[in-house]
Amino acid sequence: MPDKKYDAVIVGGGHHATIIACYLQRAGLKTAMFERWHEMGGGACGEELPLPGFIQNVCAHFTRFYTNPAYSDFNLRDYGLVYLFPENNEAWIYPDGNYIMGKTIFPVVDPLTGRSEFSQAAADYTIKEIAKINQDDANTVEQIIQNFKNKWKKAFGLYRYTGPGEWGNGPDPLEALFDDPKSGLDRDLCMGTVGEIATRMFKSPEMQTFYMRAMQTSNGLMPCDRPGPYWHVHALGLILSMDAAAIVTGGTHSITHALLRAFQQYGGEFFVLNEVKKVLVDNNKAYGIELKNGDRVLADIVVSDLSVELTLEAVGKEWTPDELWEKAQKLKVKPPTLEDTGYERTQLMWGNIALMEAPVYPMNPELGMVPRLYFGKADPDYFLSGRYQKERWEKGIADQLYLLVAPDVQWDKTRAPAGRFAALVEEFTCPWRNFSEREWLRMKREIETRMVKEWAKYAPNVTMDNFISAWIATPDDVVNRNLCMPQGGWGALDANYECLGRMRPFPEISGYRMPVKNYYLCSSAAHSAHGIGRGSSYNCYKVIAQDLGLKYRPWEERGW
Ligand SMILES: Cc1cc2nc3c(=O)[nH]c(=O)nc-3n(C[C@H](O)[C@H](O)[C@H](O)COP(=O)(O)OP(=O)(O)OC[C@H]3O[C@@H](n4cnc5c(N)ncnc54)[C@H](O)[C@@H]3O)c2cc1C
């Protein structure tokens, strides 16, 4: 059979592949994606779990993809991507029944474009809630909200959707705020560890714990890690309910479905159950791929949606500079201490718990309509002392749980059979290699019961009588599904400051161009890191458009 030929081929059909594929095809390049799994989307996949009739986001659940340029560039709402925007946002309930509940401070005013506007009423509400706990913290929060409104929100979006640029080209949009005396972004504070920032910024144990716990949800960072300005602003945005805690109708997989519909409409092709064996290289130039079944597919450019070590392994050692190869291979070695990073930070136990009826929170029934609801003891020392991390590393499940519950079904009735309830429940664990498959299976059962018991402390009707079923994914489930998550975490690399911006994945290849010509990296192993809707694929497309002189450049009109 003669070799197939495309203008562009993409290795992997994960989340970022489906974004960049739309841009490349829209720009006129005949594009094809090759995915090893039986369906597209990678970490944006969904399954019918824990029982038929329920839909579970087995990987990404919390998404704000409506902020990604692709959402409006391809009119994805027209292709079935419908976001819902609850008014309530993040809340935390403490064991004594006290709670903090936030309302979205920048609600979406145009669901077609995702445009949001500042709401003073929501800001006042959130500040008042924090004042119930501590007036000093409420004052701090009031100032942070002003900074967000004036400078941070814009710089944050720019940072995410522009590449890190060339070395020597000046600060990135967030670092530039350090030089602006009116920005309120304190460089010395931002350069601290998560623990240092939490304790310097907030006075109350409640807010300190909230910041440190949220830092794990968004990026897996431990109290000893340095988040840098990006994750600092991001975590504050979460705990203070800045952007809408949006809900995707039908689950995260709807994002993939909409992108694929748009891609096909432009004439693109994708192939599942087609594992790529290697990238074909000649004379230091990529010219196509070879599939595991031996077929070859030729292309002018090859884009990788894989982790960094798989991206380099696909071209092989002979085409990769020695130092780079060594660095990538080191990611596979178990780091010696708890402080080391690589693939050590983002492992979860999470999944759906299905109930006969929705939980009722006696302290305020409105808490049942909060899309991101945390509970746990205000205990900064548990985080700061390293006990929370150490217990997880040694036992898989920590002694004290810090659950996050997301009852999307309250808004999206497609996720459960009529009259039934399900919520995603999240807790953290350790890298996959710390335990055997048998031990992960044991923990999968244990965590179910512990989650239900913990939940019942805040919503007493969450009893075993109310319980229908649960399916909690462990790192073992993630590893079996996706080769790009080698330790069963959600990140295609950790996200501490040393692994961001121009340092991601490594300083010499942070510009989306790989060591051989015509070979690019679009996955979340590149800036702006992991997560649904982040900027790596969009930024990678910008670089390709520059290299190939493509005319489709929607950022020129929009400015980013
Ligand atoms: C348990 C879990 C929870 C998460 N929670 C969230 C969340 O709440 N919010 C959020 O924003 N993000 C979350 N994420 C992260 C998010 O899913 C990822 O950041 C995102 O999917 C990364 O996209 P990507 O395109 O870089 O890689 P992926 O989506 O992982 O895609 C890579 C694709 O490449 C395929 N592949 C690998 N090797 C080959 C090969 N040789 N040939 C062909 N195909 C290959 C894989 O099968 C996969 O489909 C979570 C992830 C996990 C695992």
PDB file of C-alpha atoms and ligand atoms in Angstrom, residues 11-17 34-37 39-44 58-64 274-277 305-306 310 348 350 473 478 481-485 488-492 522-525 529-534 536, ligand 1:
ATOM      1  CA  VAL A  11       0.921  12.014  17.340  1.00  0.00           C
ATOM      2  CA  GLY A  12      -1.768  11.289  19.933  1.00  0.00           C
ATOM      3  CA  GLY A  13      -5.379  12.419  19.918  1.00  0.00           C
ATOM      4  CA  GLY A  14      -5.544  13.906  23.391  1.00  0.00           C
ATOM      5  CA  HIS A  15      -7.026  17.194  24.488  1.00  0.00           C
ATOM      6  CA  HIS A  16      -4.370  19.501  23.007  1.00  0.00           C
ATOM      7  CA  ALA A  17      -4.211  17.509  19.789  1.00  0.00           C
ATOM      8  CA  PHE A  34      -3.423   9.257  15.297  1.00  0.00           C
ATOM      9  CA  GLU A  35      -4.550   8.034  18.712  1.00  0.00           C
ATOM     10  CA  ARG A  36      -3.648   4.706  20.372  1.00  0.00           C
ATOM     11  CA  TRP A  37      -6.719   4.530  22.652  1.00  0.00           C
ATOM     12  CA  GLU A  39     -11.434   7.053  21.651  1.00  0.00           C
ATOM     13  CA  MET A  40     -10.195  10.592  21.280  1.00  0.00           C
ATOM     14  CA  GLY A  41      -9.695  13.229  23.944  1.00  0.00           C
ATOM     15  CA  GLY A  42      -7.003  11.777  26.225  1.00  0.00           C
ATOM     16  CA  GLY A  43      -7.466  13.411  29.612  1.00  0.00           C
ATOM     17  CA  ALA A  44     -10.782  14.928  28.505  1.00  0.00           C
ATOM     18  CA  VAL A  58     -12.624   9.835  34.717  1.00  0.00           C
ATOM     19  CA  CYS A  59      -9.857  12.341  34.085  1.00  0.00           C
ATOM     20  CA  ALA A  60     -10.354  16.106  33.888  1.00  0.00           C
ATOM     21  CA  HIS A  61     -13.457  17.356  35.625  1.00  0.00           C
ATOM     22  CA  PHE A  62     -12.943  21.018  36.569  1.00  0.00           C
ATOM     23  CA  THR A  63     -12.637  22.911  33.323  1.00  0.00           C
ATOM     24  CA  ARG A  64     -12.982  26.477  32.160  1.00  0.00           C
ATOM     25  CA  ASN A 274      -3.603   3.683  15.775  1.00  0.00           C
ATOM     26  CA  GLU A 275      -0.552   3.777  17.996  1.00  0.00           C
ATOM     27  CA  VAL A 276       2.397   5.726  16.649  1.00  0.00           C
ATOM     28  CA  LYS A 277       5.648   3.792  16.875  1.00  0.00           C
ATOM     29  CA  ASP A 305       0.719  15.608  21.892  1.00  0.00           C
ATOM     30  CA  LEU A 306       2.773  13.354  24.170  1.00  0.00           C
ATOM     31  CA  LEU A 310       7.816  10.132  24.778  1.00  0.00           C
ATOM     32  CA  LEU A 348      -5.492  11.596  42.744  1.00  0.00           C
ATOM     33  CA  TRP A 350     -11.178  10.567  42.447  1.00  0.00           C
ATOM     34  CA  ALA A 473      -9.955   6.121  39.900  1.00  0.00           C
ATOM     35  CA  VAL A 478      -4.658   6.478  35.058  1.00  0.00           C
ATOM     36  CA  ARG A 481      -5.240   4.395  30.351  1.00  0.00           C
ATOM     37  CA  ASN A 482      -2.605   6.920  29.311  1.00  0.00           C
ATOM     38  CA  LEU A 483       1.117   6.476  28.628  1.00  0.00           C
ATOM     39  CA  CYS A 484       1.678  10.213  29.038  1.00  0.00           C
ATOM     40  CA  MET A 485       0.868  10.100  32.755  1.00  0.00           C
ATOM     41  CA  GLY A 488      -0.714   8.207  37.343  1.00  0.00           C
ATOM     42  CA  GLY A 489      -0.982  11.946  37.913  1.00  0.00           C
ATOM     43  CA  TRP A 490      -2.799  14.488  35.830  1.00  0.00           C
ATOM     44  CA  GLY A 491       0.172  16.572  34.808  1.00  0.00           C
ATOM     45  CA  ALA A 492       2.476  15.849  31.895  1.00  0.00           C
ATOM     46  CA  CYS A 522       1.679  20.906  21.555  1.00  0.00           C
ATOM     47  CA  SER A 523       0.911  18.908  24.712  1.00  0.00           C
ATOM     48  CA  SER A 524       0.588  20.143  28.252  1.00  0.00           C
ATOM     49  CA  ALA A 525       4.245  19.215  28.792  1.00  0.00           C
ATOM     50  CA  ALA A 529       1.219  23.510  31.639  1.00  0.00           C
ATOM     51  CA  HIS A 530      -1.435  20.910  32.295  1.00  0.00           C
ATOM     52  CA  GLY A 531      -5.169  21.254  32.412  1.00  0.00           C
ATOM     53  CA  ILE A 532      -8.065  21.453  30.013  1.00  0.00           C
ATOM     54  CA  GLY A 533      -8.075  24.661  28.062  1.00  0.00           C
ATOM     55  CA  ARG A 534      -4.531  25.778  28.887  1.00  0.00           C
ATOM     56  CA  SER A 536       0.111  24.931  24.902  1.00  0.00           C
TER      57      SER A 536
HETATM   58  C1  LIG B   1      -7.234  11.830  36.915  1.00  0.00           C
HETATM   59  C2  LIG B   1      -7.059  13.126  36.189  1.00  0.00           C
HETATM   60  C3  LIG B   1      -7.725  14.265  36.627  1.00  0.00           C
HETATM   61  C4  LIG B   1      -7.604  15.480  35.971  1.00  0.00           C
HETATM   62  N1  LIG B   1      -8.334  16.562  36.375  1.00  0.00           N
HETATM   63  C5  LIG B   1      -8.314  17.705  35.685  1.00  0.00           C
HETATM   64  C6  LIG B   1      -9.215  18.745  35.974  1.00  0.00           C
HETATM   65  O1  LIG B   1     -10.067  18.631  36.842  1.00  0.00           O
HETATM   66  N2  LIG B   1      -9.137  19.886  35.255  1.00  0.00           N
HETATM   67  C7  LIG B   1      -8.244  20.045  34.242  1.00  0.00           C
HETATM   68  O2  LIG B   1      -8.241  21.100  33.610  1.00  0.00           O
HETATM   69  N3  LIG B   1      -7.383  19.058  33.929  1.00  0.00           N
HETATM   70  C8  LIG B   1      -7.405  17.886  34.615  1.00  0.00           C
HETATM   71  N4  LIG B   1      -6.603  16.850  34.274  1.00  0.00           N
HETATM   72  C9  LIG B   1      -5.518  17.128  33.326  1.00  0.00           C
HETATM   73  C10 LIG B   1      -5.914  17.085  31.881  1.00  0.00           C
HETATM   74  O3  LIG B   1      -6.631  15.921  31.625  1.00  0.00           O
HETATM   75  C11 LIG B   1      -4.629  17.099  31.055  1.00  0.00           C
HETATM   76  O4  LIG B   1      -3.870  18.246  31.402  1.00  0.00           O
HETATM   77  C12 LIG B   1      -4.907  17.138  29.577  1.00  0.00           C
HETATM   78  O5  LIG B   1      -5.650  16.031  29.164  1.00  0.00           O
HETATM   79  C13 LIG B   1      -3.583  17.138  28.857  1.00  0.00           C
HETATM   80  O6  LIG B   1      -3.818  17.158  27.490  1.00  0.00           O
HETATM   81  P1  LIG B   1      -2.700  16.675  26.503  1.00  0.00           P
HETATM   82  O7  LIG B   1      -3.249  16.839  25.150  1.00  0.00           O
HETATM   83  O8  LIG B   1      -1.424  17.304  26.850  1.00  0.00           O
HETATM   84  O9  LIG B   1      -2.497  15.125  26.809  1.00  0.00           O
HETATM   85  P2  LIG B   1      -3.562  13.951  26.863  1.00  0.00           P
HETATM   86  O10 LIG B   1      -4.931  14.465  26.933  1.00  0.00           O
HETATM   87  O11 LIG B   1      -3.087  13.058  27.930  1.00  0.00           O
HETATM   88  O12 LIG B   1      -3.384  13.252  25.445  1.00  0.00           O
HETATM   89  C14 LIG B   1      -2.302  12.462  25.072  1.00  0.00           C
HETATM   90  C15 LIG B   1      -2.854  11.393  24.134  1.00  0.00           C
HETATM   91  O13 LIG B   1      -1.784  10.707  23.484  1.00  0.00           O
HETATM   92  C16 LIG B   1      -2.168   9.339  23.347  1.00  0.00           C
HETATM   93  N5  LIG B   1      -0.969   8.579  23.076  1.00  0.00           N
HETATM   94  C17 LIG B   1       0.057   8.303  23.924  1.00  0.00           C
HETATM   95  N6  LIG B   1       1.032   7.637  23.272  1.00  0.00           N
HETATM   96  C18 LIG B   1       0.599   7.483  21.994  1.00  0.00           C
HETATM   97  C19 LIG B   1       1.175   6.888  20.836  1.00  0.00           C
HETATM   98  N7  LIG B   1       2.384   6.340  20.856  1.00  0.00           N
HETATM   99  N8  LIG B   1       0.447   6.902  19.691  1.00  0.00           N
HETATM  100  C20 LIG B   1      -0.777   7.473  19.630  1.00  0.00           C
HETATM  101  N9  LIG B   1      -1.361   8.037  20.704  1.00  0.00           N
HETATM  102  C21 LIG B   1      -0.666   8.067  21.872  1.00  0.00           C
HETATM  103  C22 LIG B   1      -2.836   9.049  24.658  1.00  0.00           C
HETATM  104  O14 LIG B   1      -3.636   7.892  24.586  1.00  0.00           O
HETATM  105  C23 LIG B   1      -3.664  10.328  24.857  1.00  0.00           C
HETATM  106  O15 LIG B   1      -4.930  10.227  24.276  1.00  0.00           O
HETATM  107  C24 LIG B   1      -6.746  15.590  34.869  1.00  0.00           C
HETATM  108  C25 LIG B   1      -6.077  14.447  34.396  1.00  0.00           C
HETATM  109  C26 LIG B   1      -6.228  13.229  35.045  1.00  0.00           C
HETATM  110  C27 LIG B   1      -5.507  12.031  34.523  1.00  0.00           C
END
